[in-house]
């Protein structure tokens, strides 16, 4: 929770290496969001990981954030917070949207793309959306000039190339085949759609070529936007490392099998995007890479590494301490910033930061204004990016994300090195166990400086616990009051089968492949808005 910081004009007196926005004009922005990636999946974070040379190069040539957190520990709430700078308790997105969802991110919430487009930017979203696909919740109506991707997670529909999952899911039914018995956790009746703007161009998606297509579309957009002379914002939300992991995959750089091969593929994709951006003016583009939440532990060997953030206290009681939980493994994610000549190279930041900070930081760097009549949980962290400061949040809130407690409610918070849990619980683990929800009054408090594994909470009777408890209680009460008195939105989570994206309802699994023609120019946004959704 916080308010945007003023631009530090005094910083130019502290260093001659980086100049403020006014000296260089509006920068380009590329935000790459990886799905279900672990903190330990980055080689620069975890020595055992060998599959990320391109990401590691970004860490060497830019800034690595080691105390960086997703705003929630599951897909839709995390993405909504990144694009609004507000927690789900404010923007209304508290849990995931479905294939049949009528609503999405509330239309009265202003997205980062809308702010930047108003400031003169060309905008594109490529990849996973998962913030509503029906009607005006589609990304083409949320500030993006161009959209190419899947409207939700790529396990939420069948394909002819089902890839690797635990348990494995069958391919889509073919015309003339007998109806299948429904399988738990598998979508077998409706094929996964691929959109270009508001048109379904392929259903089912070919997962084997998806990474290549995302890279190609990202490169195309960067080239088109660069030629137009306008600054651009590219939001690239990868399918990696969410299951199903696609195939065929390149040989892994280690013995991590399918997961390692997929991680290598993701790394290569990021490297390609970086090269294209650099080729159109090195130093003009800020590239920010982060994860949307921690690894999905119930997927066993197809889930990522948490690094040292194993949530040992929870593991002793059953369940996973990763995705969907408020343990560090659920929301502490790898994060990098690369901007040659602006972001100092070979720098590691220990500032307490969040994906919530991306919105206000990019808005400030673009010289734009934050939307009025609402409060923001993110901070403008430009001083950290430029190496002028290593101070982030004093207090960071972690919402319930499916493992325990009511979705979206704040029952875990961070205050400096201390982390307090009013509710704990474990998500489903690889062995099928689920840690039961437990409520704590007074709260469990861990000192992360000496206990990154969250193994041993401070003893309630200890001097350290008694010293920090009043500050935690004050911070918690202030945070809840701030949210309660804010302009809070409510998302529509109603469902209707008619909202399911379907290219041709007359065919089995909605099969079709429509020849898609990319818009000839980025300025055709008005015409694209007039096109009806293919539902």
Coordinates of C-alpha atoms in Angstrom, one line a residue:
X1 CA 0.0 0.0 0.0
X2 CA 1.4 3.4 -0.9
X3 CA 1.2 6.6 -2.9
X4 CA 3.3 7.4 -6.0
X5 CA 6.6 9.1 -5.3
X6 CA 7.6 12.4 -6.9
X7 CA 10.2 12.2 -9.6
X8 CA 13.5 12.8 -8.0
X9 CA 15.0 15.7 -10.0
X10 CA 17.8 15.9 -7.6
X11 CA 19.0 12.5 -8.8
X12 CA 20.9 14.1 -11.8
X13 CA 23.1 15.8 -9.3
X14 CA 24.0 12.5 -7.8
X15 CA 24.9 10.8 -11.0
X16 CA 25.9 11.8 -14.5
X17 CA 25.1 8.3 -16.0
X18 CA 21.4 8.5 -16.2
X19 CA 19.2 11.5 -17.1
X20 CA 15.6 12.0 -16.4
X21 CA 12.8 11.3 -18.9
X22 CA 12.8 14.9 -20.2
X23 CA 16.3 14.5 -21.7
X24 CA 15.4 11.4 -23.7
X25 CA 11.7 11.6 -24.5
X26 CA 9.2 8.9 -23.7
X27 CA 10.8 5.4 -23.4
X28 CA 9.4 2.2 -24.8
X29 CA 8.2 -0.4 -22.3
X30 CA 8.2 -4.2 -22.5
X31 CA 6.7 -6.1 -19.6
X32 CA 7.3 -9.8 -19.8
X33 CA 5.2 -11.8 -17.4
X34 CA 6.1 -15.5 -16.9
X35 CA 3.4 -17.9 -15.6
X36 CA 4.0 -20.2 -12.6
X37 CA 7.7 -19.6 -12.6
X38 CA 9.7 -20.2 -9.5
X39 CA 12.2 -17.8 -7.8
X40 CA 14.8 -20.6 -8.2
X41 CA 14.0 -21.0 -11.9
X42 CA 16.4 -18.1 -12.7
X43 CA 20.0 -19.2 -12.8
X44 CA 21.1 -15.8 -11.5
X45 CA 19.0 -16.6 -8.4
X46 CA 19.8 -20.3 -8.0
X47 CA 23.1 -21.9 -9.0
X48 CA 21.5 -25.3 -9.7
X49 CA 19.4 -23.7 -12.6
X50 CA 21.4 -23.9 -15.9
X51 CA 18.6 -23.3 -18.5
X52 CA 18.4 -19.5 -18.4
X53 CA 21.5 -17.9 -20.1
X54 CA 19.5 -15.1 -21.7
X55 CA 17.7 -14.2 -18.5
X56 CA 21.0 -14.4 -16.6
X57 CA 22.5 -12.1 -19.2
X58 CA 19.7 -9.6 -18.5
X59 CA 20.6 -9.8 -14.8
X60 CA 24.3 -9.2 -15.6
X61 CA 23.5 -6.2 -17.9
X62 CA 20.7 -4.8 -15.7
X63 CA 19.2 -5.1 -12.3
X64 CA 18.1 -8.2 -10.4
X65 CA 15.4 -7.9 -7.7
X66 CA 15.7 -10.6 -5.0
X67 CA 12.8 -9.4 -2.8
X68 CA 10.2 -8.9 -5.5
X69 CA 6.6 -10.2 -5.1
X70 CA 3.6 -11.0 -7.2
X71 CA 0.5 -9.0 -6.1
X72 CA -1.4 -12.3 -5.6
X73 CA -0.5 -16.0 -5.8
X74 CA -2.8 -17.0 -8.6
X75 CA -3.5 -15.9 -12.2
X76 CA -6.3 -13.4 -12.6
X77 CA -5.8 -11.4 -9.4
X78 CA -2.1 -11.1 -10.1
X79 CA -2.6 -9.8 -13.6
X80 CA -5.4 -7.4 -12.6
X81 CA -3.1 -5.9 -10.0
X82 CA -0.2 -5.5 -12.4
X83 CA -2.4 -3.7 -14.9
X84 CA -4.1 -1.5 -12.3
X85 CA -1.5 -1.0 -9.6
X86 CA -4.2 -2.0 -7.1
X87 CA -4.9 -5.1 -5.0
X88 CA -7.9 -7.3 -5.7
X89 CA -9.5 -6.0 -2.6
X90 CA -9.7 -2.6 -4.5
X91 CA -10.0 -3.6 -8.1
X92 CA -12.5 -6.4 -7.4
X93 CA -10.5 -9.3 -9.0
X94 CA -10.1 -11.8 -6.2
X95 CA -10.0 -15.2 -7.9
X96 CA -9.7 -16.6 -11.4
X97 CA -12.2 -16.1 -14.2
X98 CA -13.7 -19.1 -16.1
X99 CA -14.2 -20.1 -19.7
X100 CA -17.8 -19.2 -19.2
X101 CA -17.3 -16.0 -17.3
X102 CA -19.5 -13.1 -18.4
X103 CA -17.4 -10.5 -16.6
X104 CA -13.8 -9.6 -16.0
X105 CA -11.7 -6.8 -14.6
X106 CA -14.4 -4.2 -13.8
X107 CA -14.8 -1.7 -16.6
X108 CA -14.4 1.3 -14.2
X109 CA -10.9 0.2 -13.4
X110 CA -8.3 2.0 -15.6
X111 CA -5.5 -0.2 -17.1
X112 CA -1.9 0.7 -17.6
X113 CA -2.5 0.4 -21.4
X114 CA -5.3 2.9 -21.3
X115 CA -3.1 5.4 -19.4
X116 CA -0.2 4.9 -21.8
X117 CA -2.2 5.1 -24.9
X118 CA -3.7 8.4 -23.8
X119 CA -0.1 9.5 -23.3
X120 CA 0.7 8.7 -27.0
X121 CA 1.8 5.1 -26.8
X122 CA 1.2 2.3 -29.2
X123 CA 0.0 -0.6 -27.1
X124 CA -0.1 -4.4 -27.5
X125 CA -0.9 -7.4 -25.4
X126 CA 0.5 -10.8 -26.6
X127 CA -0.2 -14.0 -24.7
X128 CA -2.4 -14.9 -21.8
X129 CA -5.1 -12.4 -20.7
X130 CA -7.4 -14.1 -18.1
X131 CA -9.1 -10.8 -17.1
X132 CA -12.4 -11.5 -19.0
X133 CA -12.9 -12.2 -22.7
X134 CA -16.7 -11.5 -23.2
X135 CA -17.8 -8.2 -24.6
X136 CA -15.9 -5.2 -23.5
X137 CA -13.8 -7.1 -21.0
X138 CA -11.7 -8.4 -24.0
X139 CA -8.2 -6.7 -24.1
X140 CA -9.1 -4.9 -27.4
X141 CA -11.4 -2.8 -25.3
X142 CA -9.0 -2.3 -22.3
X143 CA -6.4 0.0 -23.9
X144 CA -4.6 -2.4 -26.3
X145 CA -4.3 -1.4 -29.9
X146 CA -3.4 -5.0 -30.8
X147 CA -4.0 -8.3 -29.1
X148 CA -2.7 -11.8 -30.0
X149 CA -3.1 -14.6 -27.6
X150 CA -5.3 -17.0 -25.6
X151 CA -7.9 -15.3 -23.4
X152 CA -7.2 -17.4 -20.3
X153 CA -4.8 -20.2 -19.2
X154 CA -3.9 -22.6 -21.9
X155 CA -5.0 -25.6 -19.9
X156 CA -8.6 -24.3 -20.1
X157 CA -9.5 -26.0 -23.4
X158 CA -8.5 -29.1 -25.3
X159 CA -6.0 -29.1 -28.2
X160 CA -4.7 -31.6 -30.7
X161 CA -1.2 -31.1 -29.2
X162 CA -2.0 -31.5 -25.5
X163 CA 1.6 -31.4 -24.4
X164 CA 2.7 -32.5 -20.9
X165 CA 0.6 -32.3 -17.8
X166 CA 0.1 -34.1 -14.5
X167 CA -2.2 -35.9 -15.0
X168 CA -2.1 -35.9 -18.8
X169 CA -5.2 -34.6 -20.6
X170 CA -6.5 -36.1 -23.9
X171 CA -6.5 -34.3 -27.2
X172 CA -9.7 -32.7 -28.5
X173 CA -12.4 -35.0 -29.9
X174 CA -12.4 -35.5 -33.6
X175 CA -15.5 -35.4 -35.8
X176 CA -17.3 -38.7 -35.7
X177 CA -15.7 -40.0 -32.5
X178 CA -17.6 -41.1 -29.5
X179 CA -18.1 -38.7 -26.7
X180 CA -15.5 -38.9 -24.0
X181 CA -16.0 -39.4 -20.3
X182 CA -15.2 -36.2 -18.6
X183 CA -11.8 -36.2 -16.8
X184 CA -11.1 -34.2 -13.7
X185 CA -9.0 -31.1 -14.3
X186 CA -9.2 -31.6 -18.1
X187 CA -11.3 -29.5 -20.5
X188 CA -12.4 -32.0 -23.2
X189 CA -15.4 -30.4 -24.9
X190 CA -14.4 -27.0 -26.1
X191 CA -11.1 -26.3 -27.9
X192 CA -8.6 -23.7 -26.8
X193 CA -9.0 -20.5 -29.0
X194 CA -6.3 -18.2 -30.3
X195 CA -7.4 -14.6 -30.9
X196 CA -6.0 -11.9 -33.1
X197 CA -7.7 -8.8 -31.9
X198 CA -11.4 -9.8 -31.5
X199 CA -11.3 -12.7 -34.0
X200 CA -10.6 -16.3 -33.3
X201 CA -8.0 -17.3 -35.9
X202 CA -7.4 -20.9 -34.7
X203 CA -9.4 -23.3 -32.6
X204 CA -7.8 -25.5 -31.2
X205 CA -4.5 -23.8 -30.7
X206 CA -1.4 -25.6 -31.9
X207 CA 0.6 -25.5 -28.6
X208 CA 3.7 -26.9 -30.3
X209 CA 4.2 -23.6 -32.3
X210 CA 2.7 -21.2 -29.7
X211 CA 6.0 -19.9 -28.3
X212 CA 7.3 -19.2 -31.8
X213 CA 4.2 -17.4 -32.8
X214 CA 4.3 -15.2 -29.6
X215 CA 7.9 -14.3 -30.4
X216 CA 7.1 -13.5 -34.0
X217 CA 4.1 -11.3 -33.0
X218 CA 6.1 -9.5 -30.4
X219 CA 8.9 -8.8 -32.9
X220 CA 6.4 -7.6 -35.5
X221 CA 4.8 -5.2 -33.1
X222 CA 8.1 -3.8 -31.9
X223 CA 9.2 -3.2 -35.6
X224 CA 5.8 -1.6 -36.5
X225 CA 5.7 0.6 -33.5
X226 CA 9.3 1.7 -33.9
X227 CA 8.7 2.6 -37.5
X228 CA 5.7 4.7 -36.5
X229 CA 7.9 7.0 -34.4
X230 CA 5.6 6.6 -31.4
X231 CA 6.7 5.1 -28.1
X232 CA 5.3 1.6 -27.4
X233 CA 4.1 -0.5 -24.6
X234 CA 4.2 -4.3 -25.1
X235 CA 2.7 -6.6 -22.5
X236 CA 4.0 -10.1 -23.2
X237 CA 2.2 -12.6 -20.9
X238 CA 3.9 -15.9 -21.6
X239 CA 2.3 -19.4 -21.5
X240 CA 5.5 -20.6 -19.9
X241 CA 5.8 -22.2 -17.3
X242 CA 2.2 -23.1 -16.8
X243 CA 1.1 -26.6 -17.8
X244 CA 0.6 -28.1 -20.2
X245 CA 4.2 -27.7 -21.3
X246 CA 4.4 -27.8 -25.0
X247 CA 6.3 -30.1 -27.3
X248 CA 8.4 -30.8 -29.1
X249 CA 10.9 -29.1 -26.9
X250 CA 14.6 -28.3 -27.3
X251 CA 17.1 -30.5 -25.3
X252 CA 17.4 -29.2 -21.7
X253 CA 20.7 -27.8 -20.5
X254 CA 20.5 -30.0 -17.4
X255 CA 18.9 -33.1 -16.2
X256 CA 15.5 -31.4 -15.5
X257 CA 13.8 -33.2 -18.4
X258 CA 10.6 -31.7 -19.8
X259 CA 10.5 -28.8 -17.3
X260 CA 14.1 -27.9 -18.1
X261 CA 13.5 -28.0 -21.8
X262 CA 10.4 -25.7 -21.5
X263 CA 12.4 -23.3 -19.3
X264 CA 15.1 -23.2 -22.0
X265 CA 12.4 -22.4 -24.6
X266 CA 11.1 -19.6 -22.5
X267 CA 14.6 -18.2 -22.0
X268 CA 15.3 -18.3 -25.7
X269 CA 12.0 -16.4 -26.4
X270 CA 13.0 -13.7 -23.9
X271 CA 16.4 -13.5 -25.5
X272 CA 14.8 -13.0 -29.0
X273 CA 12.6 -10.2 -27.8
X274 CA 15.5 -8.5 -26.1
X275 CA 17.5 -8.7 -29.3
X276 CA 14.7 -7.2 -31.4
X277 CA 14.2 -4.4 -29.0
X278 CA 17.9 -3.6 -28.9
X279 CA 18.1 -3.6 -32.7
X280 CA 15.6 -0.8 -32.8
X281 CA 17.6 1.5 -30.6
X282 CA 19.5 0.1 -27.7
X283 CA 18.8 2.2 -24.6
X284 CA 15.3 3.3 -25.7
X285 CA 13.4 0.5 -24.1
X286 CA 12.9 -0.6 -20.5
X287 CA 12.4 -4.4 -20.4
X288 CA 10.9 -5.6 -17.1
X289 CA 10.6 -9.4 -16.5
X290 CA 8.7 -10.9 -13.6
X291 CA 6.6 -13.9 -12.6
X292 CA 2.8 -13.9 -11.9
X293 CA 3.1 -16.2 -8.9
X294 CA 5.1 -19.1 -7.6
X295 CA 5.3 -22.7 -9.1
X296 CA 2.3 -25.0 -9.2
X297 CA 3.6 -27.7 -6.8
X298 CA 0.8 -30.2 -7.5
X299 CA 2.2 -30.6 -11.0
X300 CA 5.1 -32.5 -9.5
X301 CA 8.1 -32.7 -11.9
X302 CA 6.4 -30.2 -14.1
X303 CA 6.6 -27.4 -11.5
X304 CA 9.4 -25.0 -10.8
X305 CA 11.9 -24.4 -8.1
X306 CA 11.1 -22.2 -5.1
X307 CA 14.7 -21.7 -4.2
X308 CA 15.2 -21.3 -0.4
X309 CA 11.5 -20.1 0.1
X310 CA 10.1 -23.5 1.0
X311 CA 7.5 -22.6 3.6
X312 CA 8.8 -25.2 6.0
X313 CA 6.3 -24.5 8.7
X314 CA 3.5 -25.3 6.3
X315 CA 5.2 -28.3 4.8
X316 CA 5.4 -29.9 8.2
X317 CA 1.6 -29.7 8.4
X318 CA 0.8 -30.8 4.9
X319 CA 0.2 -29.2 1.5
X320 CA 2.2 -27.0 -0.8
X321 CA 3.7 -23.6 0.2
X322 CA 3.9 -22.3 -3.4
X323 CA 1.2 -21.1 -5.8
X324 CA -2.1 -20.1 -4.2
X325 CA -0.6 -19.6 -0.8
X326 CA 0.7 -16.6 1.0
X327 CA 4.0 -18.3 1.9
X328 CA 7.1 -16.8 0.2
X329 CA 7.1 -19.5 -2.4
X330 CA 3.7 -18.5 -3.5
X331 CA 4.4 -14.8 -4.3
X332 CA 8.2 -14.2 -4.2
X333 CA 9.1 -14.3 -7.9
X334 CA 12.1 -13.7 -10.1
X335 CA 12.3 -10.2 -11.5
X336 CA 14.8 -8.3 -13.7
X337 CA 15.0 -4.8 -15.2
X338 CA 17.1 -4.1 -18.3
X339 CA 17.5 -0.6 -19.8
X340 CA 21.0 0.1 -21.1
X341 CA 22.4 3.4 -20.0
X342 CA 19.6 4.0 -17.5
X343 CA 19.3 1.0 -15.2
X344 CA 22.8 0.3 -13.8
X345 CA 24.4 -3.1 -14.8
X346 CA 25.4 -5.8 -12.5
X347 CA 23.2 -4.4 -9.7
X348 CA 21.2 -6.5 -7.2
X349 CA 18.4 -4.8 -5.4
X350 CA 17.2 -5.9 -2.0
X351 CA 14.3 -3.4 -1.9
X352 CA 10.9 -4.8 -1.1
X353 CA 9.0 -4.5 -4.4
X354 CA 6.0 -5.9 -6.2
X355 CA 4.3 -6.2 -9.5
X356 CA 2.0 -3.5 -8.2
X357 CA 4.8 -1.1 -8.7
X358 CA 5.0 -1.6 -12.5
X359 CA 1.9 0.6 -13.1
X360 CA 2.9 3.7 -11.2
X361 CA 6.5 3.5 -12.3
X362 CA 5.8 3.2 -16.0
X363 CA 3.2 6.0 -15.8
X364 CA 5.8 8.3 -14.1
X365 CA 8.5 7.4 -16.7
X366 CA 6.0 8.2 -19.5
X367 CA 5.3 11.6 -18.0
X368 CA 1.6 10.6 -17.6
X369 CA -0.7 11.0 -14.6
X370 CA -2.3 8.4 -12.4
X371 CA -6.0 7.9 -12.7
X372 CA -7.9 10.1 -10.2
X373 CA -10.4 9.2 -7.5
X374 CA -8.7 6.0 -6.3
X375 CA -5.8 4.8 -4.2
X376 CA -2.9 2.7 -5.4
X377 CA -1.0 -0.1 -3.6
X378 CA 2.0 0.3 -5.9
X379 CA 4.9 2.8 -5.7
X380 CA 6.8 4.7 -8.3
X381 CA 10.1 2.8 -7.9
X382 CA 12.1 4.8 -10.5
X383 CA 14.7 5.7 -7.8
X384 CA 15.4 2.0 -7.3
X385 CA 15.6 1.3 -11.0
X386 CA 18.1 4.1 -11.5
X387 CA 20.2 3.0 -8.6
X388 CA 19.6 6.1 -6.6
X389 CA 17.9 4.2 -3.7
X390 CA 17.3 0.7 -2.5
X391 CA 14.2 1.5 -0.5
X392 CA 10.8 0.0 -1.5
X393 CA 7.7 -0.7 0.5
X394 CA 7.6 -0.4 4.3
X395 CA 4.4 -2.5 4.3
X396 CA 3.4 -5.1 1.6
X397 CA 0.1 -6.9 1.7
X398 CA -0.4 -10.5 0.5
X399 CA -4.0 -11.5 -0.3
X400 CA -5.5 -14.9 0.1
X401 CA -5.2 -16.7 -3.2
X402 CA -7.1 -20.0 -2.9
X403 CA -5.2 -22.0 -0.3
X404 CA -6.9 -20.7 2.8
X405 CA -9.3 -17.9 3.9
X406 CA -11.7 -15.9 1.7
X407 CA -10.3 -15.1 -1.7
X408 CA -8.8 -11.6 -1.9
X409 CA -8.9 -10.8 1.8
X410 CA -5.8 -9.6 3.4
X411 CA -4.6 -11.9 6.2
X412 CA -0.9 -11.8 5.6
X413 CA 1.4 -8.8 5.6
X414 CA 5.1 -7.9 5.5
X415 CA 6.6 -5.2 7.6
X416 CA 10.3 -4.7 6.9
X417 CA 11.9 -8.1 7.5
X418 CA 8.9 -9.4 9.5
X419 CA 6.0 -11.3 8.0
X420 CA 2.8 -11.8 9.9
X421 CA 0.1 -14.5 9.2
X422 CA -3.4 -14.2 10.5
X423 CA -4.4 -17.2 8.4
X424 CA -2.2 -20.0 7.0
X425 CA -2.9 -23.0 4.8
X426 CA -1.3 -25.2 2.2
X427 CA -2.4 -25.7 -1.4
X428 CA -2.5 -29.1 -2.9
X429 CA 1.0 -30.7 -3.0
X430 CA 2.4 -33.2 -5.4
X431 CA 1.5 -36.0 -3.0
X432 CA -2.1 -34.8 -2.9
X433 CA -2.0 -33.4 0.6
X434 CA -3.7 -30.1 1.4
X435 CA -2.7 -28.1 4.5
X436 CA -5.8 -27.2 6.5
X437 CA -6.6 -23.5 7.1
X438 CA -5.6 -22.2 10.5
X439 CA -6.4 -18.9 12.0
X440 CA -3.9 -17.2 14.3
X441 CA -4.6 -14.6 16.9
X442 CA -2.2 -13.2 17.8
X443 CA -0.5 -13.7 14.4
X444 CA 2.3 -16.0 13.5
X445 CA 5.4 -13.8 12.9
X446 CA 8.5 -14.8 11.1
X447 CA 11.8 -12.8 10.8
X448 CA 12.7 -13.4 7.2
X449 CA 16.2 -12.1 7.7
X450 CA 17.2 -15.2 9.6
X451 CA 14.5 -17.5 8.4
X452 CA 13.9 -17.4 4.7
X453 CA 12.5 -20.9 4.9
X454 CA 9.7 -19.7 7.2
X455 CA 10.4 -22.6 9.5
X456 CA 10.2 -21.2 13.0
X457 CA 7.8 -18.4 14.0
X458 CA 9.0 -16.1 16.8
X459 CA 7.9 -17.2 20.2
X460 CA 5.0 -15.1 21.4
X461 CA 6.6 -14.5 24.7
X462 CA 9.9 -13.4 23.2
X463 CA 11.2 -9.9 23.4
X464 CA 11.4 -9.6 19.6
X465 CA 7.8 -10.7 19.1
X466 CA 6.5 -8.3 21.7
X467 CA 8.5 -5.5 20.3
X468 CA 7.2 -5.8 16.7
X469 CA 3.6 -6.9 17.4
X470 CA 2.3 -3.3 18.0
X471 CA 3.7 -2.0 14.8
X472 CA 2.3 -5.0 12.8
X473 CA -1.1 -4.4 14.4
X474 CA -1.1 -0.7 13.5
X475 CA 0.0 -1.4 10.0
X476 CA -2.6 -4.0 9.5
X477 CA -5.4 -1.9 10.9
X478 CA -4.3 1.1 8.8
X479 CA -4.2 -1.0 5.6
X480 CA -7.7 -2.4 6.1
X481 CA -9.1 1.0 6.9
X482 CA -7.4 2.5 3.8
X483 CA -9.0 -0.2 1.6
X484 CA -12.4 0.2 3.3
X485 CA -12.5 3.9 2.6
X486 CA -11.3 3.7 -1.0
X487 CA -13.2 3.6 -4.3
X488 CA -13.5 -0.2 -4.5
X489 CA -14.7 -2.1 -7.5
X490 CA -16.7 -5.3 -7.7
X491 CA -16.1 -7.9 -10.4
X492 CA -18.9 -9.8 -12.1
X493 CA -18.1 -13.5 -11.6
X494 CA -21.3 -14.8 -13.1
X495 CA -21.2 -17.5 -15.8
X496 CA -23.0 -18.3 -18.9
X497 CA -22.2 -21.0 -21.4
X498 CA -22.9 -18.6 -24.2
X499 CA -19.8 -16.6 -23.2
X500 CA -17.5 -19.5 -24.2
X501 CA -15.3 -18.5 -27.1
X502 CA -16.4 -20.7 -30.0
X503 CA -15.6 -20.2 -33.6
X504 CA -18.1 -22.6 -35.0
X505 CA -20.7 -24.1 -32.5
X506 CA -21.8 -26.5 -35.3
X507 CA -18.5 -28.4 -35.2
X508 CA -17.1 -30.7 -32.6
X509 CA -15.1 -28.8 -30.0
X510 CA -15.8 -25.5 -31.9
X511 CA -13.2 -26.5 -34.4
X512 CA -12.2 -24.0 -37.1
X513 CA -9.2 -22.2 -38.6
X514 CA -10.0 -18.7 -39.9
X515 CA -7.4 -17.1 -42.1
X516 CA -6.3 -14.1 -40.0
X517 CA -5.0 -10.9 -41.5
X518 CA -3.0 -8.8 -39.2
X519 CA -4.1 -5.1 -39.2
X520 CA -2.2 -3.2 -41.8
X521 CA -1.4 -0.4 -39.4
X522 CA -1.6 0.3 -35.7
X523 CA -4.0 3.1 -36.3
X524 CA -6.9 0.8 -37.1
X525 CA -8.0 0.5 -33.5
X526 CA -11.5 2.1 -34.2
X527 CA -12.3 -0.4 -36.9
X528 CA -11.2 -3.4 -34.8
X529 CA -13.5 -2.2 -32.0
X530 CA -16.5 -2.4 -34.3
X531 CA -15.9 -6.1 -35.0
X532 CA -18.0 -8.4 -32.9
X533 CA -16.5 -11.1 -30.7
X534 CA -16.6 -14.5 -32.3
X535 CA -18.7 -16.3 -29.7

